[in-house]
Amino acid sequence: EFHPNIIVLENKSLLNLFTRVRDQTTPPAAFEFYAKRLMTILAEETIADLPLATSKTTVFTPCAEFKGEEVDVDKICAVSIVRAGDSLLGCVRALLPGVSVGKILIQRDETVPEKPAKLFYCKLPKGIEDKQVILCDPMLATGGSAAKAIESLIAVGVPVSSIIFSNVVCCPEGLKYLGGLYPEVKIVTASIDEGLNEEKYIVPGLGDYGDRFFNTV
């Protein structure tokens, strides 16, 4: 109801992992451990939904023929929104050895109440316009950073339909904003939370993901 092109994970193990990472008393080392487990599940589900990079194949077990699918890593580019996005990018790279990588640095302007997103740095690999792009950022709050990142990808020729946005936690406000701008961008998320508070943080959320993951709280 919040976005026309979204997949919300349904996995029983997520509840335990979310309980750990949402708990403000979870120490940094434990947060990183449980967050990586959660993001690996998310990354697996995201990779499983890349039609342009997936092809049918047949292999042979010791007993019989098996018809399956395989993912071509050369047709994929993983792009992180620095810094929190680097945590999810690490899980994607672990599952796709050799995948090409891009980096986008976007920060919110904290001097104004609206906290608009500003682009500071963008480094994308050559040929990205011909690849399916996994955009990585654990949190989707207002949607400003994600929209700015998608804008940067489109500017270098990436088709909107080739972008899939992978995130751990999102909220209705961000989903509606992105859906209004880029309904063709598929979103894969592990949770849709209640909404934003006055400081534009997701509620119940889990605080500042990057600070907690990289132990800079």
PDB file of N, CA and C in Angstrom, residues 105-194:
ATOM      1  N   LEU A 105      28.324   9.035  -1.764  1.00  0.00           N
ATOM      2  CA  LEU A 105      28.278   9.665  -0.443  1.00  0.00           C
ATOM      3  C   LEU A 105      27.226  10.764  -0.450  1.00  0.00           C
ATOM      4  N   ILE A 106      26.212  10.565   0.365  1.00  0.00           N
ATOM      5  CA  ILE A 106      25.121  11.528   0.502  1.00  0.00           C
ATOM      6  C   ILE A 106      24.908  11.775   1.989  1.00  0.00           C
ATOM      7  N   GLN A 107      24.804  13.032   2.371  1.00  0.00           N
ATOM      8  CA  GLN A 107      24.568  13.359   3.773  1.00  0.00           C
ATOM      9  C   GLN A 107      23.410  14.336   3.903  1.00  0.00           C
ATOM     10  N   ARG A 108      22.718  14.221   5.036  1.00  0.00           N
ATOM     11  CA  ARG A 108      21.602  15.126   5.289  1.00  0.00           C
ATOM     12  C   ARG A 108      22.103  16.451   5.847  1.00  0.00           C
ATOM     13  N   ASP A 109      21.505  17.528   5.386  1.00  0.00           N
ATOM     14  CA  ASP A 109      21.833  18.862   5.897  1.00  0.00           C
ATOM     15  C   ASP A 109      21.118  19.054   7.229  1.00  0.00           C
ATOM     16  N   GLU A 110      21.859  18.933   8.324  1.00  0.00           N
ATOM     17  CA  GLU A 110      21.273  18.992   9.664  1.00  0.00           C
ATOM     18  C   GLU A 110      20.964  20.419  10.110  1.00  0.00           C
ATOM     19  N   THR A 111      21.297  21.414   9.290  1.00  0.00           N
ATOM     20  CA  THR A 111      21.103  22.815   9.694  1.00  0.00           C
ATOM     21  C   THR A 111      19.679  23.300   9.464  1.00  0.00           C
ATOM     22  N   VAL A 112      18.891  22.518   8.721  1.00  0.00           N
ATOM     23  CA  VAL A 112      17.502  22.910   8.461  1.00  0.00           C
ATOM     24  C   VAL A 112      16.571  21.780   8.884  1.00  0.00           C
ATOM     25  N   PRO A 113      15.340  22.107   9.296  1.00  0.00           N
ATOM     26  CA  PRO A 113      14.412  21.091   9.802  1.00  0.00           C
ATOM     27  C   PRO A 113      14.111  19.981   8.795  1.00  0.00           C
ATOM     28  N   GLU A 114      14.061  20.315   7.511  1.00  0.00           N
ATOM     29  CA  GLU A 114      13.715  19.322   6.496  1.00  0.00           C
ATOM     30  C   GLU A 114      14.827  18.303   6.267  1.00  0.00           C
ATOM     31  N   LYS A 115      16.059  18.659   6.652  1.00  0.00           N
ATOM     32  CA  LYS A 115      17.232  17.798   6.494  1.00  0.00           C
ATOM     33  C   LYS A 115      17.348  17.235   5.075  1.00  0.00           C
ATOM     34  N   PRO A 116      17.447  18.100   4.073  1.00  0.00           N
ATOM     35  CA  PRO A 116      17.540  17.617   2.690  1.00  0.00           C
ATOM     36  C   PRO A 116      18.847  16.879   2.431  1.00  0.00           C
ATOM     37  N   ALA A 117      18.821  15.964   1.464  1.00  0.00           N
ATOM     38  CA  ALA A 117      20.006  15.176   1.133  1.00  0.00           C
ATOM     39  C   ALA A 117      20.897  15.933   0.157  1.00  0.00           C
ATOM     40  N   LYS A 118      22.216  15.871   0.403  1.00  0.00           N
ATOM     41  CA  LYS A 118      23.194  16.512  -0.472  1.00  0.00           C
ATOM     42  C   LYS A 118      24.192  15.474  -0.973  1.00  0.00           C
ATOM     43  N   LEU A 119      24.494  15.532  -2.276  1.00  0.00           N
ATOM     44  CA  LEU A 119      25.465  14.622  -2.872  1.00  0.00           C
ATOM     45  C   LEU A 119      26.873  15.198  -2.719  1.00  0.00           C
ATOM     46  N   PHE A 120      27.781  14.401  -2.124  1.00  0.00           N
ATOM     47  CA  PHE A 120      29.154  14.851  -1.916  1.00  0.00           C
ATOM     48  C   PHE A 120      30.159  14.095  -2.785  1.00  0.00           C
ATOM     49  N   TYR A 121      29.861  12.841  -3.142  1.00  0.00           N
ATOM     50  CA  TYR A 121      30.830  12.022  -3.870  1.00  0.00           C
ATOM     51  C   TYR A 121      30.097  10.911  -4.596  1.00  0.00           C
ATOM     52  N   CYS A 122      30.548  10.617  -5.823  1.00  0.00           N
ATOM     53  CA  CYS A 122      29.936   9.537  -6.602  1.00  0.00           C
ATOM     54  C   CYS A 122      31.003   8.892  -7.479  1.00  0.00           C
ATOM     55  N   LYS A 123      31.313   7.635  -7.236  1.00  0.00           N
ATOM     56  CA  LYS A 123      32.287   6.886  -8.023  1.00  0.00           C
ATOM     57  C   LYS A 123      31.638   5.591  -8.480  1.00  0.00           C
ATOM     58  N   LEU A 124      31.374   5.503  -9.776  1.00  0.00           N
ATOM     59  CA  LEU A 124      30.684   4.349 -10.332  1.00  0.00           C
ATOM     60  C   LEU A 124      31.550   3.704 -11.413  1.00  0.00           C
ATOM     61  N   PRO A 125      31.511   2.374 -11.542  1.00  0.00           N
ATOM     62  CA  PRO A 125      32.352   1.691 -12.527  1.00  0.00           C
ATOM     63  C   PRO A 125      31.863   1.903 -13.957  1.00  0.00           C
ATOM     64  N   LYS A 126      32.787   1.778 -14.893  1.00  0.00           N
ATOM     65  CA  LYS A 126      32.426   1.883 -16.307  1.00  0.00           C
ATOM     66  C   LYS A 126      31.504   0.730 -16.688  1.00  0.00           C
ATOM     67  N   GLY A 127      30.556   1.015 -17.556  1.00  0.00           N
ATOM     68  CA  GLY A 127      29.639  -0.015 -18.015  1.00  0.00           C
ATOM     69  C   GLY A 127      28.490  -0.294 -17.081  1.00  0.00           C
ATOM     70  N   ILE A 128      28.338   0.517 -16.036  1.00  0.00           N
ATOM     71  CA  ILE A 128      27.265   0.279 -15.071  1.00  0.00           C
ATOM     72  C   ILE A 128      25.888   0.383 -15.713  1.00  0.00           C
ATOM     73  N   GLU A 129      25.796   1.163 -16.792  1.00  0.00           N
ATOM     74  CA  GLU A 129      24.502   1.338 -17.460  1.00  0.00           C
ATOM     75  C   GLU A 129      23.983   0.041 -18.079  1.00  0.00           C
ATOM     76  N   ASP A 130      24.864  -0.946 -18.245  1.00  0.00           N
ATOM     77  CA  ASP A 130      24.467  -2.229 -18.826  1.00  0.00           C
ATOM     78  C   ASP A 130      24.282  -3.313 -17.769  1.00  0.00           C
ATOM     79  N   LYS A 131      24.348  -2.933 -16.508  1.00  0.00           N
ATOM     80  CA  LYS A 131      24.246  -3.913 -15.429  1.00  0.00           C
ATOM     81  C   LYS A 131      22.975  -3.723 -14.605  1.00  0.00           C
ATOM     82  N   GLN A 132      22.624  -4.757 -13.876  1.00  0.00           N
ATOM     83  CA  GLN A 132      21.555  -4.640 -12.887  1.00  0.00           C
ATOM     84  C   GLN A 132      22.200  -4.132 -11.599  1.00  0.00           C
ATOM     85  N   VAL A 133      21.658  -3.063 -11.039  1.00  0.00           N
ATOM     86  CA  VAL A 133      22.292  -2.390  -9.906  1.00  0.00           C
ATOM     87  C   VAL A 133      21.563  -2.698  -8.604  1.00  0.00           C
ATOM     88  N   ILE A 134      22.333  -3.184  -7.616  1.00  0.00           N
ATOM     89  CA  ILE A 134      21.818  -3.352  -6.256  1.00  0.00           C
ATOM     90  C   ILE A 134      22.258  -2.134  -5.457  1.00  0.00           C
ATOM     91  N   LEU A 135      21.310  -1.291  -5.083  1.00  0.00           N
ATOM     92  CA  LEU A 135      21.605  -0.102  -4.284  1.00  0.00           C
ATOM     93  C   LEU A 135      21.461  -0.470  -2.813  1.00  0.00           C
ATOM     94  N   CYS A 136      22.526  -0.295  -2.038  1.00  0.00           N
ATOM     95  CA  CYS A 136      22.560  -0.759  -0.647  1.00  0.00           C
ATOM     96  C   CYS A 136      22.522   0.390   0.352  1.00  0.00           C
ATOM     97  N   ASP A 137      21.537   0.366   1.222  1.00  0.00           N
ATOM     98  CA  ASP A 137      21.469   1.305   2.345  1.00  0.00           C
ATOM     99  C   ASP A 137      20.530   0.702   3.382  1.00  0.00           C
ATOM    100  N   PRO A 138      21.000   0.414   4.596  1.00  0.00           N
ATOM    101  CA  PRO A 138      20.175  -0.289   5.579  1.00  0.00           C
ATOM    102  C   PRO A 138      18.889   0.424   5.977  1.00  0.00           C
ATOM    103  N   MET A 139      18.892   1.769   5.980  1.00  0.00           N
ATOM    104  CA  MET A 139      17.737   2.502   6.477  1.00  0.00           C
ATOM    105  C   MET A 139      17.123   3.393   5.396  1.00  0.00           C
ATOM    106  N   LEU A 140      15.813   3.308   5.242  1.00  0.00           N
ATOM    107  CA  LEU A 140      15.070   4.207   4.354  1.00  0.00           C
ATOM    108  C   LEU A 140      14.127   5.024   5.226  1.00  0.00           C
ATOM    109  N   ALA A 141      14.510   6.262   5.521  1.00  0.00           N
ATOM    110  CA  ALA A 141      13.711   7.126   6.394  1.00  0.00           C
ATOM    111  C   ALA A 141      12.853   8.073   5.559  1.00  0.00           C
ATOM    112  N   THR A 142      13.360   9.266   5.273  1.00  0.00           N
ATOM    113  CA  THR A 142      12.592  10.216   4.455  1.00  0.00           C
ATOM    114  C   THR A 142      12.604   9.833   2.986  1.00  0.00           C
ATOM    115  N   GLY A 143      13.626   9.094   2.580  1.00  0.00           N
ATOM    116  CA  GLY A 143      13.766   8.722   1.173  1.00  0.00           C
ATOM    117  C   GLY A 143      14.647   9.674   0.389  1.00  0.00           C
ATOM    118  N   GLY A 144      15.101  10.747   1.032  1.00  0.00           N
ATOM    119  CA  GLY A 144      15.903  11.747   0.340  1.00  0.00           C
ATOM    120  C   GLY A 144      17.230  11.221  -0.176  1.00  0.00           C
ATOM    121  N   SER A 145      17.948  10.475   0.661  1.00  0.00           N
ATOM    122  CA  SER A 145      19.246   9.937   0.256  1.00  0.00           C
ATOM    123  C   SER A 145      19.097   8.910  -0.863  1.00  0.00           C
ATOM    124  N   ALA A 146      18.124   8.023  -0.727  1.00  0.00           N
ATOM    125  CA  ALA A 146      17.901   7.012  -1.758  1.00  0.00           C
ATOM    126  C   ALA A 146      17.525   7.663  -3.083  1.00  0.00           C
ATOM    127  N   ALA A 147      16.665   8.675  -3.034  1.00  0.00           N
ATOM    128  CA  ALA A 147      16.248   9.367  -4.254  1.00  0.00           C
ATOM    129  C   ALA A 147      17.434  10.054  -4.924  1.00  0.00           C
ATOM    130  N   LYS A 148      18.296  10.675  -4.121  1.00  0.00           N
ATOM    131  CA  LYS A 148      19.484  11.342  -4.661  1.00  0.00           C
ATOM    132  C   LYS A 148      20.434  10.323  -5.293  1.00  0.00           C
ATOM    133  N   ALA A 149      20.564   9.160  -4.670  1.00  0.00           N
ATOM    134  CA  ALA A 149      21.422   8.107  -5.213  1.00  0.00           C
ATOM    135  C   ALA A 149      20.863   7.572  -6.528  1.00  0.00           C
ATOM    136  N   ILE A 150      19.561   7.349  -6.571  1.00  0.00           N
ATOM    137  CA  ILE A 150      18.923   6.875  -7.803  1.00  0.00           C
ATOM    138  C   ILE A 150      19.085   7.907  -8.910  1.00  0.00           C
ATOM    139  N   GLU A 151      18.946   9.167  -8.555  1.00  0.00           N
ATOM    140  CA  GLU A 151      19.151  10.259  -9.512  1.00  0.00           C
ATOM    141  C   GLU A 151      20.563  10.208 -10.096  1.00  0.00           C
ATOM    142  N   SER A 152      21.554   9.915  -9.258  1.00  0.00           N
ATOM    143  CA  SER A 152      22.941   9.821  -9.703  1.00  0.00           C
ATOM    144  C   SER A 152      23.146   8.640 -10.647  1.00  0.00           C
ATOM    145  N   LEU A 153      22.476   7.533 -10.383  1.00  0.00           N
ATOM    146  CA  LEU A 153      22.573   6.362 -11.249  1.00  0.00           C
ATOM    147  C   LEU A 153      21.933   6.628 -12.607  1.00  0.00           C
ATOM    148  N   ILE A 154      20.775   7.254 -12.587  1.00  0.00           N
ATOM    149  CA  ILE A 154      20.086   7.583 -13.836  1.00  0.00           C
ATOM    150  C   ILE A 154      20.927   8.537 -14.674  1.00  0.00           C
ATOM    151  N   ALA A 155      21.642   9.444 -14.013  1.00  0.00           N
ATOM    152  CA  ALA A 155      22.451  10.449 -14.710  1.00  0.00           C
ATOM    153  C   ALA A 155      23.566   9.829 -15.547  1.00  0.00           C
ATOM    154  N   VAL A 156      24.025   8.629 -15.173  1.00  0.00           N
ATOM    155  CA  VAL A 156      25.084   7.970 -15.946  1.00  0.00           C
ATOM    156  C   VAL A 156      24.525   6.904 -16.881  1.00  0.00           C
ATOM    157  N   GLY A 157      23.207   6.872 -17.027  1.00  0.00           N
ATOM    158  CA  GLY A 157      22.596   5.993 -18.015  1.00  0.00           C
ATOM    159  C   GLY A 157      21.989   4.707 -17.517  1.00  0.00           C
ATOM    160  N   VAL A 158      21.941   4.508 -16.204  1.00  0.00           N
ATOM    161  CA  VAL A 158      21.326   3.290 -15.667  1.00  0.00           C
ATOM    162  C   VAL A 158      19.808   3.390 -15.801  1.00  0.00           C
ATOM    163  N   PRO A 159      19.155   2.438 -16.477  1.00  0.00           N
ATOM    164  CA  PRO A 159      17.690   2.465 -16.569  1.00  0.00           C
ATOM    165  C   PRO A 159      17.057   2.321 -15.184  1.00  0.00           C
ATOM    166  N   VAL A 160      15.991   3.038 -14.943  1.00  0.00           N
ATOM    167  CA  VAL A 160      15.322   2.968 -13.641  1.00  0.00           C
ATOM    168  C   VAL A 160      14.908   1.533 -13.321  1.00  0.00           C
ATOM    169  N   SER A 161      14.474   0.808 -14.342  1.00  0.00           N
ATOM    170  CA  SER A 161      14.004  -0.562 -14.139  1.00  0.00           C
ATOM    171  C   SER A 161      15.133  -1.535 -13.795  1.00  0.00           C
ATOM    172  N   SER A 162      16.387  -1.100 -13.946  1.00  0.00           N
ATOM    173  CA  SER A 162      17.534  -1.961 -13.638  1.00  0.00           C
ATOM    174  C   SER A 162      18.022  -1.786 -12.205  1.00  0.00           C
ATOM    175  N   ILE A 163      17.369  -0.904 -11.449  1.00  0.00           N
ATOM    176  CA  ILE A 163      17.795  -0.612 -10.079  1.00  0.00           C
ATOM    177  C   ILE A 163      16.914  -1.356  -9.078  1.00  0.00           C
ATOM    178  N   ILE A 164      17.548  -2.034  -8.136  1.00  0.00           N
ATOM    179  CA  ILE A 164      16.829  -2.673  -7.039  1.00  0.00           C
ATOM    180  C   ILE A 164      17.428  -2.151  -5.735  1.00  0.00           C
ATOM    181  N   PHE A 165      16.581  -1.608  -4.878  1.00  0.00           N
ATOM    182  CA  PHE A 165      17.037  -0.971  -3.635  1.00  0.00           C
ATOM    183  C   PHE A 165      16.851  -1.937  -2.479  1.00  0.00           C
ATOM    184  N   SER A 166      17.958  -2.293  -1.837  1.00  0.00           N
ATOM    185  CA  SER A 166      17.939  -3.256  -0.743  1.00  0.00           C
ATOM    186  C   SER A 166      18.161  -2.538   0.578  1.00  0.00           C
ATOM    187  N   ASN A 167      17.242  -2.717   1.535  1.00  0.00           N
ATOM    188  CA  ASN A 167      17.402  -2.066   2.838  1.00  0.00           C
ATOM    189  C   ASN A 167      16.813  -2.906   3.966  1.00  0.00           C
ATOM    190  N   VAL A 168      17.349  -2.704   5.151  1.00  0.00           N
ATOM    191  CA  VAL A 168      16.949  -3.493   6.309  1.00  0.00           C
ATOM    192  C   VAL A 168      15.628  -3.007   6.887  1.00  0.00           C
ATOM    193  N   VAL A 169      15.530  -1.706   7.121  1.00  0.00           N
ATOM    194  CA  VAL A 169      14.337  -1.119   7.736  1.00  0.00           C
ATOM    195  C   VAL A 169      13.902   0.105   6.944  1.00  0.00           C
ATOM    196  N   CYS A 170      12.605   0.199   6.681  1.00  0.00           N
ATOM    197  CA  CYS A 170      12.061   1.378   6.003  1.00  0.00           C
ATOM    198  C   CYS A 170      10.794   1.827   6.727  1.00  0.00           C
ATOM    199  N   CYS A 171      10.166   2.876   6.223  1.00  0.00           N
ATOM    200  CA  CYS A 171       8.941   3.386   6.837  1.00  0.00           C
ATOM    201  C   CYS A 171       8.017   3.920   5.745  1.00  0.00           C
ATOM    202  N   PRO A 172       6.732   4.091   6.055  1.00  0.00           N
ATOM    203  CA  PRO A 172       5.770   4.538   5.043  1.00  0.00           C
ATOM    204  C   PRO A 172       6.150   5.844   4.363  1.00  0.00           C
ATOM    205  N   GLU A 173       6.680   6.813   5.121  1.00  0.00           N
ATOM    206  CA  GLU A 173       7.014   8.115   4.537  1.00  0.00           C
ATOM    207  C   GLU A 173       8.040   7.972   3.416  1.00  0.00           C
ATOM    208  N   GLY A 174       9.093   7.209   3.686  1.00  0.00           N
ATOM    209  CA  GLY A 174      10.131   7.017   2.685  1.00  0.00           C
ATOM    210  C   GLY A 174       9.650   6.225   1.489  1.00  0.00           C
ATOM    211  N   LEU A 175       8.837   5.206   1.747  1.00  0.00           N
ATOM    212  CA  LEU A 175       8.304   4.390   0.658  1.00  0.00           C
ATOM    213  C   LEU A 175       7.404   5.209  -0.261  1.00  0.00           C
ATOM    214  N   LYS A 176       6.543   6.028   0.333  1.00  0.00           N
ATOM    215  CA  LYS A 176       5.643   6.858  -0.470  1.00  0.00           C
ATOM    216  C   LYS A 176       6.427   7.875  -1.297  1.00  0.00           C
ATOM    217  N   TYR A 177       7.455   8.453  -0.692  1.00  0.00           N
ATOM    218  CA  TYR A 177       8.261   9.452  -1.398  1.00  0.00           C
ATOM    219  C   TYR A 177       8.979   8.815  -2.589  1.00  0.00           C
ATOM    220  N   LEU A 178       9.629   7.678  -2.360  1.00  0.00           N
ATOM    221  CA  LEU A 178      10.329   7.002  -3.453  1.00  0.00           C
ATOM    222  C   LEU A 178       9.358   6.484  -4.502  1.00  0.00           C
ATOM    223  N   GLY A 179       8.222   5.963  -4.040  1.00  0.00           N
ATOM    224  CA  GLY A 179       7.227   5.445  -4.969  1.00  0.00           C
ATOM    225  C   GLY A 179       6.673   6.517  -5.878  1.00  0.00           C
ATOM    226  N   GLY A 180       6.554   7.737  -5.355  1.00  0.00           N
ATOM    227  CA  GLY A 180       6.067   8.840  -6.166  1.00  0.00           C
ATOM    228  C   GLY A 180       7.057   9.278  -7.215  1.00  0.00           C
ATOM    229  N   LEU A 181       8.352   9.159  -6.904  1.00  0.00           N
ATOM    230  CA  LEU A 181       9.403   9.573  -7.839  1.00  0.00           C
ATOM    231  C   LEU A 181       9.818   8.462  -8.795  1.00  0.00           C
ATOM    232  N   TYR A 182      10.030   7.280  -8.236  1.00  0.00           N
ATOM    233  CA  TYR A 182      10.572   6.172  -9.029  1.00  0.00           C
ATOM    234  C   TYR A 182       9.814   4.874  -8.743  1.00  0.00           C
ATOM    235  N   PRO A 183       8.586   4.759  -9.219  1.00  0.00           N
ATOM    236  CA  PRO A 183       7.806   3.549  -8.954  1.00  0.00           C
ATOM    237  C   PRO A 183       8.388   2.293  -9.602  1.00  0.00           C
ATOM    238  N   GLU A 184       9.254   2.471 -10.616  1.00  0.00           N
ATOM    239  CA  GLU A 184       9.838   1.313 -11.294  1.00  0.00           C
ATOM    240  C   GLU A 184      10.954   0.668 -10.482  1.00  0.00           C
ATOM    241  N   VAL A 185      11.518   1.404  -9.529  1.00  0.00           N
ATOM    242  CA  VAL A 185      12.602   0.854  -8.710  1.00  0.00           C
ATOM    243  C   VAL A 185      12.032  -0.149  -7.717  1.00  0.00           C
ATOM    244  N   LYS A 186      12.489  -1.390  -7.809  1.00  0.00           N
ATOM    245  CA  LYS A 186      12.017  -2.410  -6.873  1.00  0.00           C
ATOM    246  C   LYS A 186      12.732  -2.252  -5.536  1.00  0.00           C
ATOM    247  N   ILE A 187      11.992  -2.400  -4.456  1.00  0.00           N
ATOM    248  CA  ILE A 187      12.545  -2.311  -3.105  1.00  0.00           C
ATOM    249  C   ILE A 187      12.425  -3.671  -2.426  1.00  0.00           C
ATOM    250  N   VAL A 188      13.528  -4.132  -1.855  1.00  0.00           N
ATOM    251  CA  VAL A 188      13.519  -5.351  -1.051  1.00  0.00           C
ATOM    252  C   VAL A 188      13.894  -4.948   0.372  1.00  0.00           C
ATOM    253  N   THR A 189      13.003  -5.187   1.316  1.00  0.00           N
ATOM    254  CA  THR A 189      13.236  -4.758   2.699  1.00  0.00           C
ATOM    255  C   THR A 189      12.916  -5.877   3.678  1.00  0.00           C
ATOM    256  N   ALA A 190      13.519  -5.790   4.856  1.00  0.00           N
ATOM    257  CA  ALA A 190      13.250  -6.780   5.893  1.00  0.00           C
ATOM    258  C   ALA A 190      12.153  -6.327   6.845  1.00  0.00           C
ATOM    259  N   SER A 191      11.849  -5.014   6.859  1.00  0.00           N
ATOM    260  CA  SER A 191      10.818  -4.519   7.779  1.00  0.00           C
ATOM    261  C   SER A 191      10.282  -3.161   7.348  1.00  0.00           C
ATOM    262  N   ILE A 192       8.975  -2.992   7.471  1.00  0.00           N
ATOM    263  CA  ILE A 192       8.347  -1.676   7.333  1.00  0.00           C
ATOM    264  C   ILE A 192       7.926  -1.240   8.731  1.00  0.00           C
ATOM    265  N   ASP A 193       8.601  -0.234   9.277  1.00  0.00           N
ATOM    266  CA  ASP A 193       8.307   0.244  10.626  1.00  0.00           C
ATOM    267  C   ASP A 193       7.158   1.259  10.625  1.00  0.00           C
ATOM    268  N   GLU A 194       6.836   1.774  11.809  1.00  0.00           N
ATOM    269  CA  GLU A 194       5.650   2.620  11.975  1.00  0.00           C
ATOM    270  C   GLU A 194       5.749   3.958  11.255  1.00  0.00           C
TER     271      GLU A 194
END
